[in-house]
Tab-separated table of C-alpha atoms in Angstrom:
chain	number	residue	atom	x	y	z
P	1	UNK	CA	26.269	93.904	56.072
P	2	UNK	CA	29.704	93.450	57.314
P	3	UNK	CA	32.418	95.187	54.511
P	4	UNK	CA	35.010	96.827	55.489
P	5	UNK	CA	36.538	99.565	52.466
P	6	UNK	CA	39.658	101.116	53.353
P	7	UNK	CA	40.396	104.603	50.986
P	8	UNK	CA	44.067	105.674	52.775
P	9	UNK	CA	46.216	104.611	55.116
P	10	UNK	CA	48.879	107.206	56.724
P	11	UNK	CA	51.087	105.848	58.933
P	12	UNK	CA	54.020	106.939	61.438
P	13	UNK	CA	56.468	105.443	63.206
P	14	UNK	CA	56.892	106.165	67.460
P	15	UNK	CA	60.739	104.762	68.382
P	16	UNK	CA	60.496	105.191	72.061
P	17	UNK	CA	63.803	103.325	72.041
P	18	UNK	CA	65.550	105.832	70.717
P	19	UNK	CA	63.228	109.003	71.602
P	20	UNK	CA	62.386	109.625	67.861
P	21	UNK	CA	59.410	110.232	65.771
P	22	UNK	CA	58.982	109.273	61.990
P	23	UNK	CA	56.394	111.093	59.873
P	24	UNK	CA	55.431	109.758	56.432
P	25	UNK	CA	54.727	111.954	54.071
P	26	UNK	CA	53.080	110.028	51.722
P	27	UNK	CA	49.670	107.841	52.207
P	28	UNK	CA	50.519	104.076	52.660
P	29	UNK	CA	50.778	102.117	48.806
P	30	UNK	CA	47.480	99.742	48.898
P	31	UNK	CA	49.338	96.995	46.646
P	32	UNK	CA	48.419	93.800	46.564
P	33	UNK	CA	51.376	92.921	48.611
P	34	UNK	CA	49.886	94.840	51.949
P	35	UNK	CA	46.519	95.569	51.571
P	36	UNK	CA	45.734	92.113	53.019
P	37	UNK	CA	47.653	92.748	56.098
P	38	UNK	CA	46.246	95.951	56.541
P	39	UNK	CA	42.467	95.292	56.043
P	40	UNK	CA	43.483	91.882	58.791
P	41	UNK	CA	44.463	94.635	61.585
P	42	UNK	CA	41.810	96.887	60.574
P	43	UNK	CA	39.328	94.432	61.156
P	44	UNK	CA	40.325	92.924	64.550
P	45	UNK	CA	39.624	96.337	65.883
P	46	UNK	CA	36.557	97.056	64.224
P	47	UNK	CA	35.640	93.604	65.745
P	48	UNK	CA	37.296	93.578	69.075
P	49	UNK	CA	35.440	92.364	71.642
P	50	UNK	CA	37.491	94.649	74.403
P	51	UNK	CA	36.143	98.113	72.446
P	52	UNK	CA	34.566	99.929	74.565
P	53	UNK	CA	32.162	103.507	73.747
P	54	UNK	CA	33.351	106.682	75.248
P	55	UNK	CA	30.520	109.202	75.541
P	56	UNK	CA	32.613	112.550	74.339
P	57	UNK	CA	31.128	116.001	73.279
P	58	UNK	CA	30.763	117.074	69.494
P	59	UNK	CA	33.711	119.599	70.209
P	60	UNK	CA	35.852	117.252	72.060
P	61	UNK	CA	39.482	117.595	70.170
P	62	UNK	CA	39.270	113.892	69.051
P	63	UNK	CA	35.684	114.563	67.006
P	64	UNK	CA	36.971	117.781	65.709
P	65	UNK	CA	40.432	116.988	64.199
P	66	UNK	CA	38.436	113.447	62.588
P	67	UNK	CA	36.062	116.080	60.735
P	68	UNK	CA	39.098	117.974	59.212
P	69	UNK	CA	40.746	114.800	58.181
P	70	UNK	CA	37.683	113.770	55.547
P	71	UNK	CA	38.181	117.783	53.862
P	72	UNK	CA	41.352	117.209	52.339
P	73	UNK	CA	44.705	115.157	51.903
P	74	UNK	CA	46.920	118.299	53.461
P	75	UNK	CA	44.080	118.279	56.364
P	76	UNK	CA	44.404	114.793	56.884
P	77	UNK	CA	48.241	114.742	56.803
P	78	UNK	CA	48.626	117.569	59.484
P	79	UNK	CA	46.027	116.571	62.033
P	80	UNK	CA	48.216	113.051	62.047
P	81	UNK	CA	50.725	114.334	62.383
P	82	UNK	CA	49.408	116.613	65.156
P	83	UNK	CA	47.846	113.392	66.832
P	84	UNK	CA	51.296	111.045	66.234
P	85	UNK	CA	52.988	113.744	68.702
P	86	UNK	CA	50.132	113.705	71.104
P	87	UNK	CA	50.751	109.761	71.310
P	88	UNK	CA	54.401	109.867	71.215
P	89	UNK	CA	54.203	112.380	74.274
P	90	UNK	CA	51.200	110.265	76.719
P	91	UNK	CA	54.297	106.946	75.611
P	92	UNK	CA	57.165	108.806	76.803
P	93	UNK	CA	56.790	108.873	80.104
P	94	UNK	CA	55.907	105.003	80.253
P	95	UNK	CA	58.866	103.008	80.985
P	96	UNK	CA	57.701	99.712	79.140
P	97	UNK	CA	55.874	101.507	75.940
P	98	UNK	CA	57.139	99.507	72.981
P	99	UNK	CA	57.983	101.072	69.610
P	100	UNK	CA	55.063	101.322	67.371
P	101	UNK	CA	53.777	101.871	64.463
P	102	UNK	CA	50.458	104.491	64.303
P	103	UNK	CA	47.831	103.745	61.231
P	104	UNK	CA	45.841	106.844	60.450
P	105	UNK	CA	42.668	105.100	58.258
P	106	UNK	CA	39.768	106.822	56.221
P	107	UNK	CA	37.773	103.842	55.756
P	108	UNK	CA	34.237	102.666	55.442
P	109	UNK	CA	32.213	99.821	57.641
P	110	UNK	CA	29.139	98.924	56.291
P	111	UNK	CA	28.355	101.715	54.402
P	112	UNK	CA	29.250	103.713	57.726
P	113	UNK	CA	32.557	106.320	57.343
P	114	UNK	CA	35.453	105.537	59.927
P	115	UNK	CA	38.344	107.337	60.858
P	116	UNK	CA	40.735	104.678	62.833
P	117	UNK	CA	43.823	105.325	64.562
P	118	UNK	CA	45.582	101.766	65.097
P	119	UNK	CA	48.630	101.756	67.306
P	120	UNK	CA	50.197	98.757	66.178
P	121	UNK	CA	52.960	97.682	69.013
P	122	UNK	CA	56.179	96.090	68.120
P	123	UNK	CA	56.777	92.649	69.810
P	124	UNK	CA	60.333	91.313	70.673
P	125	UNK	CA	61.384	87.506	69.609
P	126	UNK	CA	65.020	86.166	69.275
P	127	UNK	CA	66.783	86.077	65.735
P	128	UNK	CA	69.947	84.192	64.425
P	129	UNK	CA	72.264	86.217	62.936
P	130	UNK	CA	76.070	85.498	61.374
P	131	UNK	CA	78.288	88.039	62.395
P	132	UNK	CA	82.189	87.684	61.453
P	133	UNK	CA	81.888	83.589	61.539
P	134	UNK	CA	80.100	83.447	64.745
P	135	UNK	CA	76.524	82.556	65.071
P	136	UNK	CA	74.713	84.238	67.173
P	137	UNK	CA	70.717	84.861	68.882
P	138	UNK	CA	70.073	88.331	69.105
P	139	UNK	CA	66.550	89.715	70.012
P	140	UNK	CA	64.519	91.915	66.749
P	141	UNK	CA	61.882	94.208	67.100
P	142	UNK	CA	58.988	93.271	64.857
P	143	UNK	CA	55.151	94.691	63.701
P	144	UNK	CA	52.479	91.733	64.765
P	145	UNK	CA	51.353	88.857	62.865
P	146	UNK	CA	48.178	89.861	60.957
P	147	UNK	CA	46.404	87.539	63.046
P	148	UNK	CA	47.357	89.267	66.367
P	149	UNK	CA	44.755	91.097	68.149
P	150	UNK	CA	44.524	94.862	68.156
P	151	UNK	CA	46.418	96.630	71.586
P	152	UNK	CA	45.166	99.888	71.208
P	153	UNK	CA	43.043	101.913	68.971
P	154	UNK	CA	40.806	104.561	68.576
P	155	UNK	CA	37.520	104.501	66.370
P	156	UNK	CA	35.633	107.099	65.691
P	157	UNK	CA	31.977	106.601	63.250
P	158	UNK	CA	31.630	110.209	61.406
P	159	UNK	CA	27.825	109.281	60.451
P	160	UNK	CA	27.097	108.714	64.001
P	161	UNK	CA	28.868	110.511	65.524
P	162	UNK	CA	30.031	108.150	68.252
P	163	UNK	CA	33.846	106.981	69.143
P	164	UNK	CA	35.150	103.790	70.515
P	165	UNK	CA	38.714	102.607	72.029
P	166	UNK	CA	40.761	99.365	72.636
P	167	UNK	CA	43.237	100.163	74.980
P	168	UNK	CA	46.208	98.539	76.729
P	169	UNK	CA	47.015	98.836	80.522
P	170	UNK	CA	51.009	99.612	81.518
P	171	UNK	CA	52.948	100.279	84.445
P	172	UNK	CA	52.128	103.814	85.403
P	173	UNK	CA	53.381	105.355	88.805
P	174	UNK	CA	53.405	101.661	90.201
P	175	UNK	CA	50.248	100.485	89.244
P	176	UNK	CA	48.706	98.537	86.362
P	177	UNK	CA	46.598	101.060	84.959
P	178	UNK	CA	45.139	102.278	81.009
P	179	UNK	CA	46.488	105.890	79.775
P	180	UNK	CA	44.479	106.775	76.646
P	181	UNK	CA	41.095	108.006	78.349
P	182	UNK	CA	42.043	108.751	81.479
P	183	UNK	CA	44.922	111.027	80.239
P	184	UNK	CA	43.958	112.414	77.242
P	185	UNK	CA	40.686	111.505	76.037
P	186	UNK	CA	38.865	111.914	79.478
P	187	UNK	CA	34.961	110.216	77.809
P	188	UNK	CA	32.467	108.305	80.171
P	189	UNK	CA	33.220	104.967	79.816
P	190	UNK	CA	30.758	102.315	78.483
P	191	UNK	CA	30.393	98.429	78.884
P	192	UNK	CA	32.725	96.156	76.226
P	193	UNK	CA	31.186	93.987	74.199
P	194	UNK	CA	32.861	91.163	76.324
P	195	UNK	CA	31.621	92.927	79.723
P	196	UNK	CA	27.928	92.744	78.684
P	197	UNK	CA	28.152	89.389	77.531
P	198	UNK	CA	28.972	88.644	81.163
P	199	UNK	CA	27.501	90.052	82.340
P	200	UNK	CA	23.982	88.718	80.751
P	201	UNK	CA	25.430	85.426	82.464
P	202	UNK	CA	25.586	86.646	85.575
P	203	UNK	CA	22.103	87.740	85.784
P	204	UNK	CA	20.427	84.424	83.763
P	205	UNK	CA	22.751	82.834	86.298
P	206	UNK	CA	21.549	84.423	89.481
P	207	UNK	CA	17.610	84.346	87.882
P	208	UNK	CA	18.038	80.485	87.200
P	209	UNK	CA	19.459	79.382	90.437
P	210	UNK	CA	16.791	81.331	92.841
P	211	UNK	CA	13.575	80.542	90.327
P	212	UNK	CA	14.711	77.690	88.055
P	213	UNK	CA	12.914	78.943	84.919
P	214	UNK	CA	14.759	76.803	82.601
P	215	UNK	CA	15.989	73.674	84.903
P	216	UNK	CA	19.506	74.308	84.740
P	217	UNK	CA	19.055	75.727	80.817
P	218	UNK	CA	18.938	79.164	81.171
P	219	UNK	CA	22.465	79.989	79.971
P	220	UNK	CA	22.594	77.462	76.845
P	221	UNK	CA	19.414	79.171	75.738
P	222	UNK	CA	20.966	82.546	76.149
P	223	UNK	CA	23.723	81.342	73.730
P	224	UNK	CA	21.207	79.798	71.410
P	225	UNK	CA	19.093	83.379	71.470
P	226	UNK	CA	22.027	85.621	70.505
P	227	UNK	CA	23.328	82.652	67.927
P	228	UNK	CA	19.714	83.332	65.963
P	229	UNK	CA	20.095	86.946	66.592
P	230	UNK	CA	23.424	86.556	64.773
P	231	UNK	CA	22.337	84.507	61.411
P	232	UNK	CA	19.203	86.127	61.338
P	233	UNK	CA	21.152	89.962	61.249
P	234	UNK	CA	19.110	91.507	64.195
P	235	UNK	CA	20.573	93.742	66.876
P	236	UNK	CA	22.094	91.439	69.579
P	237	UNK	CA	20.379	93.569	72.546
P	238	UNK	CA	21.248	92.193	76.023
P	239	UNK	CA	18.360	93.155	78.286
P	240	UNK	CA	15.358	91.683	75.379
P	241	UNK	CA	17.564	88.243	75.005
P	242	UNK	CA	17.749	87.953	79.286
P	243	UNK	CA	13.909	88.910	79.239
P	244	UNK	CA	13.239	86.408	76.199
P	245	UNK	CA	14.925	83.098	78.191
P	246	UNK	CA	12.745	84.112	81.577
P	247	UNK	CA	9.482	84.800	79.854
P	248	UNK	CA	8.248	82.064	81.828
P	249	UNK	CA	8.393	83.246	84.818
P	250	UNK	CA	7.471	87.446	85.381
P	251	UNK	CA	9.517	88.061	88.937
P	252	UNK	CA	12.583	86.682	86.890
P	253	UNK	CA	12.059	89.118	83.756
P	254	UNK	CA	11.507	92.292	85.844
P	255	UNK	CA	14.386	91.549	88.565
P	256	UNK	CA	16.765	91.049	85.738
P	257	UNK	CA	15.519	94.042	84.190
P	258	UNK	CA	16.429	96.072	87.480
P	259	UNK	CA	19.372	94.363	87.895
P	260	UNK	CA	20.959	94.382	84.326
P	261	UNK	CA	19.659	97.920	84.312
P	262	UNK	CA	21.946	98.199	87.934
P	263	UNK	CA	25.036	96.698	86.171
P	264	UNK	CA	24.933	99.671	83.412
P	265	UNK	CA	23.139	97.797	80.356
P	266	UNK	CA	19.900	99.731	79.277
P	267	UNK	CA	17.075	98.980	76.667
P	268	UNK	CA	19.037	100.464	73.787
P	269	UNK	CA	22.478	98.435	74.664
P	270	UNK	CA	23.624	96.338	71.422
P	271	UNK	CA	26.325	93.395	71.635
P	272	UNK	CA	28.178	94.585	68.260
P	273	UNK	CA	31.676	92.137	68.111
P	274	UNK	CA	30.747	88.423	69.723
P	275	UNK	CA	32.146	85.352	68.727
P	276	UNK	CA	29.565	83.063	66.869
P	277	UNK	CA	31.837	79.690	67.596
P	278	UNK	CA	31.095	79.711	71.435
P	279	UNK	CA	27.613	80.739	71.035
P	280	UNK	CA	27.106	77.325	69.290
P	281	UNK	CA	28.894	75.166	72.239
P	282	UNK	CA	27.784	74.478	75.789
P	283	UNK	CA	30.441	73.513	78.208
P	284	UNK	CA	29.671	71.148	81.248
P	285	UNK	CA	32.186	71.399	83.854
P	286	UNK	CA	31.867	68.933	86.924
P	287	UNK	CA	33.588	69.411	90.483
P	288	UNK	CA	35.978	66.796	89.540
P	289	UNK	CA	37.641	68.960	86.830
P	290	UNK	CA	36.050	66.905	84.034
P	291	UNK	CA	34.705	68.967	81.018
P	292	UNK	CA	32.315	67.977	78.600
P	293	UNK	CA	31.482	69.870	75.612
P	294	UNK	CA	28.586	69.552	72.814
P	295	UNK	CA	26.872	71.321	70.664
P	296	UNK	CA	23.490	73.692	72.252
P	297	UNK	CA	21.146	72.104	70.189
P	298	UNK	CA	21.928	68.640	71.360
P	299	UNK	CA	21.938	69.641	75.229
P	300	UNK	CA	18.706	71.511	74.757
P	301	UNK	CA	17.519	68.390	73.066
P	302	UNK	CA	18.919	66.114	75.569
P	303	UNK	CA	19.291	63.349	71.916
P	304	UNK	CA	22.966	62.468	73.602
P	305	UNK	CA	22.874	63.537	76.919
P	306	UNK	CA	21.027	62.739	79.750
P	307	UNK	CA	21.597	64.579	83.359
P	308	UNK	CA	20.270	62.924	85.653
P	309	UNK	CA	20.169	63.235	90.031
P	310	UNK	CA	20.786	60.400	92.435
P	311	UNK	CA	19.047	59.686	95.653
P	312	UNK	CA	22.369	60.168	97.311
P	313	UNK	CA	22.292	64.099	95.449
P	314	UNK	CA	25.074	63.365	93.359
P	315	UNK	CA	24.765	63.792	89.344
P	316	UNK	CA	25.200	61.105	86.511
P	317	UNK	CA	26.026	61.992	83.171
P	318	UNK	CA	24.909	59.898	81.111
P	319	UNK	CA	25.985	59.678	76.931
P	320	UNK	CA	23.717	57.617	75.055
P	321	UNK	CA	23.422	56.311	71.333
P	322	UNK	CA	26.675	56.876	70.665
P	323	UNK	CA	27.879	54.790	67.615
P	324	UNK	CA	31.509	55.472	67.595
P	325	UNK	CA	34.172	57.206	70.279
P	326	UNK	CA	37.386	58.402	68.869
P	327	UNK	CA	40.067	59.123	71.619
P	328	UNK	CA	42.005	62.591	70.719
């Protein structure tokens, strides 16, 4: 499954500029118009590869307020507009916190019930404007492009029971750091979809080059495992795909166990958001900045490409059966 349903949208408005909050009080109109852009931002954070779990308690404020918000319209309204202030005060104290605008969503994610909070940041880009016969550029605050990836948000699955964030670091106290756990939401921190994915490839990596299981293969075969994971609609679990590529040798399987286990991915660890167009290309890149890319299958298959070591220890790359190059 992968649906997304959204049943209301309430949204506010955080002016930082100008120290001022704007509640609606009316859920967002669903037209035809917006609903596209809407369901867009909606789903680049339900699929962000940068959300993270936070382990919180079934009492913790955020879990609490989310259960009141699915009683009623007047519950919902309230505790966003409870929440809206709670943002507006954690982005006053930040210097660069942009204006925003903050999407308060009862929706459902394959067949699963979601409340989302989406903190959509303005961006600034330079307009022309006519002002009394002189043309001007000026610079406009605007929403992003429906396209845009997600900043910050905070998820929260009611049938599960579990909540999930995408936050944004700023300049706090002179340092580069993230405010939305730390500050307020406080939950133990798991790995991002994007962290476990490297961090698979550090480990096949490491495994490979001290017991070359898979001649140099280990990582395209990685790719290839989660790529039938994907089409196939099984769980994407990190620690059974490393163990699946070094089933031929037992050392490699239980040291990556240890040390994937070591890095903070466990048994039960799922890869949930992943992009399916890189799993289905290997990348060759050679000291001399040269890159060569190809589909998996065909390196794995070797029909086109043919790696081969010199007496002198240098590599060849050889192409082969080529019937037509095309310069780009």
């Amino acid at each position: 499954m992968n649906t997304i349903i959204i049943n209301k949208i309430l949204m506010h408005m955080l002016d930082f500029e100008h120290r001022k909050i704007f509640h609606s009080t009316a859920f967002v109109d669903l037209n035809e118009t917006t609903i596209d852009y809407y369901h867009k931002k909606l789903e680049k954070a339900l699929k962000s590869p940068t959300m993270k779990e936070l382990t919180v308690g079934s009492m913790h404020e955020l879990m609490l307020r989310s259960e009141k918000m699915l009683e009623n319209e007047d519950n919902f309204m309230k505790q966003a507009h409870d929440l809206t202030d709670q943002l507006y005060q954690l982005g006053a104290v930040i210097e660069e916190m942009p204006n925003c605008n903050v999407l308060f969503v009862d929706c459902i994610k394959d067949g699963e019930k979601h409340i989302v909070i989406l903190k959509l940041n303005y961006r600034t880009i330079p307009m022309s404007i006519v002002e009394e016969g002189i043309v001007r550029i000026t610079k406009q605050q605007v929403l992003p492009t429906a396209g845009a990836t997600v900043d910050e948000a905070i998820i929260i699955n009611m049938d599960t029971k579990q909540l999930y964030l995408i936050e944004k670091k700023y300049m706090i106290d002179g340092k580069n750091d993230y405010y939305l756990n730390p500050q307020w939401i406080k939950g133990e921190e798991q790995l991002t979809d994007k962290q476990k994915f490297n961090t698979m490839k550090k480990v096949i990596r490491k495994m490979d080059d001290i017991y070359n299981v898979n001649d140099g293969k280990a990582l395209p075969l990685m790719k290839q495992e989660i790529n039938e994971k994907i089409e196939t609609h099984q769980p994407v679990k990190p620690l059974e795909i490393v163990k699946k590529v070094l089933e031929k040798d037992y050392q490699a399987q239980e040291e990556s166990e240890l040390m994937l286990k070591d890095l903070g991915i466990s048994e039960e660890d799922k890869i949930q958001s992943i992009s399916t167009t890189s799993m289905d290309m290997c990348k060759l890149v050679l000291d001399d900045e040269i890159e060569v890319s190809l589909p998996i299958d065909e390196y794995l298959q070797g029909s086109h490409l043919e790696k081969r070591k010199e007496e002198d220890g240098t590599y060849s790359i050889i192409l082969k059966d080529i019937k037509e190059v095309i310069i780009k």
